[in-house]
Amino acid sequence: MTATTSQQARNDAATRLDELAAEVARLTAQVDDLQQTHAERVHTGDGEDQPPLYSTVEEWVTTYLLPTFPRPVGEVGMTRWHWCQQWWRHDEAVTRLTALWYGWEQARLQMTGMLPWLRELDHQLPILYGDDGPFRDCAAGGDLGVHRHSSCPEMPAQPAPENWWRWWD
């Protein structure tokens, strides 16, 4: 091997080493970018891997909703607010509160997610607590402060005629 060939081999090896170092630097920057993007997604709520803050709707209602948004139960001006300590016995209330909880869990992860969630809450609370809401027949009663719980009777429904729901076929 001549000195020129040996020098050329060293130059080729140095060039290849420089190329590999540049590739490592490029890949390191790419990994850093991906980690930053992942961290931002988790922070802004775009990440799918965030567990809920509250494990059940009951925990959310008792720990967050009721203390954060208290309402005076009973006559308030021209409005009467209703609440039932056994709210979990009212299917409509459970459905509405669960939807609010799911929405809240999603909204809390987004920078401005609470704004639309609050509008939804403002819509749902009068329905839940109102005169025609699921708690309309439940009230505190008697001198001993005993609470009365009444579930609303089911509304009757007749089955639809055969093939009624198959209109699109």
PDB file of C-alpha atoms in Angstrom:
ATOM      1  CA  MET A   1       0.000   0.000   0.000  1.00  0.00           C
ATOM      2  CA  THR A   2       1.444   3.333  -0.954  1.00  0.00           C
ATOM      3  CA  ALA A   3       1.477   6.439   1.118  1.00  0.00           C
ATOM      4  CA  THR A   4      -1.034   8.062  -1.208  1.00  0.00           C
ATOM      5  CA  THR A   5      -3.423   5.123  -0.944  1.00  0.00           C
ATOM      6  CA  SER A   6      -3.005   5.046   2.823  1.00  0.00           C
ATOM      7  CA  GLN A   7      -3.664   8.787   3.046  1.00  0.00           C
ATOM      8  CA  GLN A   8      -6.728   8.405   0.791  1.00  0.00           C
ATOM      9  CA  ALA A   9      -8.088   5.594   3.026  1.00  0.00           C
ATOM     10  CA  ARG A  10      -7.649   7.838   6.109  1.00  0.00           C
ATOM     11  CA  ASN A  11      -9.402  10.706   4.350  1.00  0.00           C
ATOM     12  CA  ASP A  12     -12.264   8.399   3.290  1.00  0.00           C
ATOM     13  CA  ALA A  13     -12.569   7.079   6.871  1.00  0.00           C
ATOM     14  CA  ALA A  14     -12.560  10.629   8.272  1.00  0.00           C
ATOM     15  CA  THR A  15     -15.192  11.675   5.740  1.00  0.00           C
ATOM     16  CA  ARG A  16     -17.341   8.665   6.619  1.00  0.00           C
ATOM     17  CA  LEU A  17     -16.873   9.391  10.324  1.00  0.00           C
ATOM     18  CA  ASP A  18     -17.977  13.007   9.754  1.00  0.00           C
ATOM     19  CA  GLU A  19     -21.022  11.783   7.812  1.00  0.00           C
ATOM     20  CA  LEU A  20     -21.942   9.386  10.627  1.00  0.00           C
ATOM     21  CA  ALA A  21     -21.515  12.138  13.225  1.00  0.00           C
ATOM     22  CA  ALA A  22     -23.778  14.416  11.171  1.00  0.00           C
ATOM     23  CA  GLU A  23     -26.379  11.627  10.904  1.00  0.00           C
ATOM     24  CA  VAL A  24     -26.244  11.041  14.668  1.00  0.00           C
ATOM     25  CA  ALA A  25     -26.690  14.786  15.254  1.00  0.00           C
ATOM     26  CA  ARG A  26     -29.662  14.860  12.845  1.00  0.00           C
ATOM     27  CA  LEU A  27     -31.313  11.858  14.529  1.00  0.00           C
ATOM     28  CA  THR A  28     -30.687  13.317  17.991  1.00  0.00           C
ATOM     29  CA  ALA A  29     -32.380  16.555  16.930  1.00  0.00           C
ATOM     30  CA  GLN A  30     -35.293  14.561  15.505  1.00  0.00           C
ATOM     31  CA  VAL A  31     -35.702  12.630  18.770  1.00  0.00           C
ATOM     32  CA  ASP A  32     -35.585  15.914  20.710  1.00  0.00           C
ATOM     33  CA  ASP A  33     -38.298  17.356  18.446  1.00  0.00           C
ATOM     34  CA  LEU A  34     -40.489  14.280  18.893  1.00  0.00           C
ATOM     35  CA  GLN A  35     -40.077  14.391  22.670  1.00  0.00           C
ATOM     36  CA  GLN A  36     -40.964  18.100  22.691  1.00  0.00           C
ATOM     37  CA  THR A  37     -44.036  17.469  20.523  1.00  0.00           C
ATOM     38  CA  HIS A  38     -45.143  14.658  22.833  1.00  0.00           C
ATOM     39  CA  ALA A  39     -44.680  16.866  25.905  1.00  0.00           C
ATOM     40  CA  GLU A  40     -46.725  19.643  24.268  1.00  0.00           C
ATOM     41  CA  ARG A  41     -49.514  17.229  23.320  1.00  0.00           C
ATOM     42  CA  VAL A  42     -49.716  15.951  26.878  1.00  0.00           C
ATOM     43  CA  HIS A  43     -49.732  19.529  28.177  1.00  0.00           C
ATOM     44  CA  THR A  44     -52.373  20.802  25.725  1.00  0.00           C
ATOM     45  CA  GLY A  45     -54.605  17.762  25.860  1.00  0.00           C
ATOM     46  CA  ASP A  46     -53.898  16.397  22.406  1.00  0.00           C
ATOM     47  CA  GLY A  47     -52.302  13.357  24.019  1.00  0.00           C
ATOM     48  CA  GLU A  48     -54.458  10.279  24.251  1.00  0.00           C
ATOM     49  CA  ASP A  49     -52.495   8.826  27.152  1.00  0.00           C
ATOM     50  CA  GLN A  50     -53.670  11.109  29.962  1.00  0.00           C
ATOM     51  CA  PRO A  51     -55.625   9.259  32.648  1.00  0.00           C
ATOM     52  CA  PRO A  52     -58.722  10.965  34.066  1.00  0.00           C
ATOM     53  CA  LEU A  53     -58.164  13.123  37.124  1.00  0.00           C
ATOM     54  CA  TYR A  54     -61.255  11.631  38.801  1.00  0.00           C
ATOM     55  CA  SER A  55     -61.785   7.882  38.628  1.00  0.00           C
ATOM     56  CA  THR A  56     -65.610   7.930  38.726  1.00  0.00           C
ATOM     57  CA  VAL A  57     -68.457  10.320  38.076  1.00  0.00           C
ATOM     58  CA  GLU A  58     -69.313  10.084  41.788  1.00  0.00           C
ATOM     59  CA  GLU A  59     -65.845  11.245  42.777  1.00  0.00           C
ATOM     60  CA  TRP A  60     -66.064  14.116  40.269  1.00  0.00           C
ATOM     61  CA  VAL A  61     -69.539  15.189  41.456  1.00  0.00           C
ATOM     62  CA  THR A  62     -68.714  15.113  45.180  1.00  0.00           C
ATOM     63  CA  THR A  63     -65.118  16.372  45.016  1.00  0.00           C
ATOM     64  CA  TYR A  64     -65.301  18.893  42.186  1.00  0.00           C
ATOM     65  CA  LEU A  65     -68.760  19.823  40.894  1.00  0.00           C
ATOM     66  CA  LEU A  66     -70.737  20.333  44.109  1.00  0.00           C
ATOM     67  CA  PRO A  67     -68.030  22.285  45.977  1.00  0.00           C
ATOM     68  CA  THR A  68     -67.058  24.360  42.929  1.00  0.00           C
ATOM     69  CA  PHE A  69     -70.560  25.180  41.676  1.00  0.00           C
ATOM     70  CA  PRO A  70     -72.813  25.220  44.755  1.00  0.00           C
ATOM     71  CA  ARG A  71     -76.420  26.149  44.236  1.00  0.00           C
ATOM     72  CA  PRO A  72     -78.906  27.153  46.931  1.00  0.00           C
ATOM     73  CA  VAL A  73     -81.489  24.399  47.089  1.00  0.00           C
ATOM     74  CA  GLY A  74     -85.062  25.593  47.599  1.00  0.00           C
ATOM     75  CA  GLU A  75     -86.713  28.902  46.743  1.00  0.00           C
ATOM     76  CA  VAL A  76     -84.351  31.499  45.317  1.00  0.00           C
ATOM     77  CA  GLY A  77     -86.238  34.485  43.960  1.00  0.00           C
ATOM     78  CA  MET A  78     -88.559  33.207  41.271  1.00  0.00           C
ATOM     79  CA  THR A  79     -86.594  29.986  40.807  1.00  0.00           C
ATOM     80  CA  ARG A  80     -86.650  26.772  42.762  1.00  0.00           C
ATOM     81  CA  TRP A  81     -83.526  24.611  42.685  1.00  0.00           C
ATOM     82  CA  HIS A  82     -83.821  20.910  43.427  1.00  0.00           C
ATOM     83  CA  TRP A  83     -81.100  18.458  44.475  1.00  0.00           C
ATOM     84  CA  CYS A  84     -81.136  14.873  45.678  1.00  0.00           C
ATOM     85  CA  GLN A  85     -78.439  13.447  47.915  1.00  0.00           C
ATOM     86  CA  GLN A  86     -79.118  10.143  46.183  1.00  0.00           C
ATOM     87  CA  TRP A  87     -78.530  11.675  42.763  1.00  0.00           C
ATOM     88  CA  TRP A  88     -77.030   8.404  41.587  1.00  0.00           C
ATOM     89  CA  ARG A  89     -80.530   6.843  41.690  1.00  0.00           C
ATOM     90  CA  HIS A  90     -81.736   9.136  38.906  1.00  0.00           C
ATOM     91  CA  ASP A  91     -80.763   7.778  35.501  1.00  0.00           C
ATOM     92  CA  GLU A  92     -81.213  11.125  33.770  1.00  0.00           C
ATOM     93  CA  ALA A  93     -78.991  12.851  36.317  1.00  0.00           C
ATOM     94  CA  VAL A  94     -76.339  10.151  36.047  1.00  0.00           C
ATOM     95  CA  THR A  95     -76.370  10.450  32.260  1.00  0.00           C
ATOM     96  CA  ARG A  96     -76.108  14.243  32.279  1.00  0.00           C
ATOM     97  CA  LEU A  97     -73.491  14.337  35.052  1.00  0.00           C
ATOM     98  CA  THR A  98     -71.417  11.624  33.384  1.00  0.00           C
ATOM     99  CA  ALA A  99     -71.448  13.580  30.125  1.00  0.00           C
ATOM    100  CA  LEU A 100     -70.365  16.696  32.017  1.00  0.00           C
ATOM    101  CA  TRP A 101     -67.602  14.739  33.755  1.00  0.00           C
ATOM    102  CA  TYR A 102     -66.282  13.277  30.491  1.00  0.00           C
ATOM    103  CA  GLY A 103     -66.387  16.713  28.909  1.00  0.00           C
ATOM    104  CA  TRP A 104     -64.613  18.251  31.891  1.00  0.00           C
ATOM    105  CA  GLU A 105     -61.863  15.597  31.811  1.00  0.00           C
ATOM    106  CA  GLN A 106     -61.233  16.408  28.147  1.00  0.00           C
ATOM    107  CA  ALA A 107     -61.582  20.174  28.582  1.00  0.00           C
ATOM    108  CA  ARG A 108     -59.100  20.382  31.458  1.00  0.00           C
ATOM    109  CA  LEU A 109     -56.335  19.157  29.142  1.00  0.00           C
ATOM    110  CA  GLN A 110     -56.871  21.916  26.595  1.00  0.00           C
ATOM    111  CA  MET A 111     -55.684  25.462  27.020  1.00  0.00           C
ATOM    112  CA  THR A 112     -59.114  26.998  26.337  1.00  0.00           C
ATOM    113  CA  GLY A 113     -61.176  23.846  26.801  1.00  0.00           C
ATOM    114  CA  MET A 114     -63.020  25.139  29.849  1.00  0.00           C
ATOM    115  CA  LEU A 115     -64.742  27.930  27.913  1.00  0.00           C
ATOM    116  CA  PRO A 116     -67.050  25.645  25.885  1.00  0.00           C
ATOM    117  CA  TRP A 117     -67.370  23.276  28.836  1.00  0.00           C
ATOM    118  CA  LEU A 118     -68.643  26.100  31.055  1.00  0.00           C
ATOM    119  CA  ARG A 119     -71.270  26.965  28.434  1.00  0.00           C
ATOM    120  CA  GLU A 120     -72.388  23.330  28.512  1.00  0.00           C
ATOM    121  CA  LEU A 121     -72.472  23.376  32.322  1.00  0.00           C
ATOM    122  CA  ASP A 122     -74.544  26.580  32.257  1.00  0.00           C
ATOM    123  CA  HIS A 123     -77.006  24.797  29.978  1.00  0.00           C
ATOM    124  CA  GLN A 124     -77.176  21.557  32.005  1.00  0.00           C
ATOM    125  CA  LEU A 125     -77.444  22.901  35.583  1.00  0.00           C
ATOM    126  CA  PRO A 126     -80.895  24.495  35.142  1.00  0.00           C
ATOM    127  CA  ILE A 127     -82.107  21.265  33.560  1.00  0.00           C
ATOM    128  CA  LEU A 128     -80.691  19.134  36.383  1.00  0.00           C
ATOM    129  CA  TYR A 129     -81.740  21.420  39.256  1.00  0.00           C
ATOM    130  CA  GLY A 130     -84.888  22.913  37.720  1.00  0.00           C
ATOM    131  CA  ASP A 131     -88.560  22.445  38.481  1.00  0.00           C
ATOM    132  CA  ASP A 132     -88.886  19.841  35.715  1.00  0.00           C
ATOM    133  CA  GLY A 133     -85.505  18.199  36.343  1.00  0.00           C
ATOM    134  CA  PRO A 134     -84.792  14.712  37.633  1.00  0.00           C
ATOM    135  CA  PHE A 135     -84.776  15.889  41.280  1.00  0.00           C
ATOM    136  CA  ARG A 136     -88.186  17.601  41.165  1.00  0.00           C
ATOM    137  CA  ASP A 137     -89.797  15.082  43.529  1.00  0.00           C
ATOM    138  CA  CYS A 138     -86.910  14.960  46.013  1.00  0.00           C
ATOM    139  CA  ALA A 139     -86.649  17.449  48.852  1.00  0.00           C
ATOM    140  CA  ALA A 140     -85.558  18.053  52.387  1.00  0.00           C
ATOM    141  CA  GLY A 141     -88.572  17.680  54.586  1.00  0.00           C
ATOM    142  CA  GLY A 142     -89.838  17.633  58.128  1.00  0.00           C
ATOM    143  CA  ASP A 143     -88.494  19.315  61.224  1.00  0.00           C
ATOM    144  CA  LEU A 144     -85.812  16.665  61.650  1.00  0.00           C
ATOM    145  CA  GLY A 145     -84.217  17.562  58.329  1.00  0.00           C
ATOM    146  CA  VAL A 146     -85.007  14.144  56.916  1.00  0.00           C
ATOM    147  CA  HIS A 147     -84.610  14.011  53.154  1.00  0.00           C
ATOM    148  CA  ARG A 148     -87.348  12.546  51.009  1.00  0.00           C
ATOM    149  CA  HIS A 149     -86.290  10.693  47.882  1.00  0.00           C
ATOM    150  CA  SER A 150     -88.678   9.880  45.082  1.00  0.00           C
ATOM    151  CA  SER A 151     -87.735   8.462  41.730  1.00  0.00           C
ATOM    152  CA  CYS A 152     -89.827   9.617  38.838  1.00  0.00           C
ATOM    153  CA  PRO A 153     -92.152   6.978  37.406  1.00  0.00           C
ATOM    154  CA  GLU A 154     -91.216   5.629  34.018  1.00  0.00           C
ATOM    155  CA  MET A 155     -93.122   7.024  31.099  1.00  0.00           C
ATOM    156  CA  PRO A 156     -95.127   4.439  29.160  1.00  0.00           C
ATOM    157  CA  ALA A 157     -94.078   3.617  25.613  1.00  0.00           C
ATOM    158  CA  GLN A 158     -95.575   1.377  22.972  1.00  0.00           C
ATOM    159  CA  PRO A 159     -93.310  -0.664  20.733  1.00  0.00           C
ATOM    160  CA  ALA A 160     -92.988   0.615  17.171  1.00  0.00           C
ATOM    161  CA  PRO A 161     -94.685  -1.376  14.420  1.00  0.00           C
ATOM    162  CA  GLU A 162     -92.607  -4.074  12.778  1.00  0.00           C
ATOM    163  CA  ASN A 163     -90.114  -2.662  10.232  1.00  0.00           C
ATOM    164  CA  TRP A 164     -90.722   0.890  11.503  1.00  0.00           C
ATOM    165  CA  TRP A 165     -86.969   1.506  11.951  1.00  0.00           C
ATOM    166  CA  ARG A 166     -86.014  -0.112   8.654  1.00  0.00           C
ATOM    167  CA  TRP A 167     -87.173   2.748   6.437  1.00  0.00           C
ATOM    168  CA  TRP A 168     -83.696   3.179   4.981  1.00  0.00           C
ATOM    169  CA  ASP A 169     -83.527  -0.374   3.567  1.00  0.00           C
TER     170      ASP A 169
END
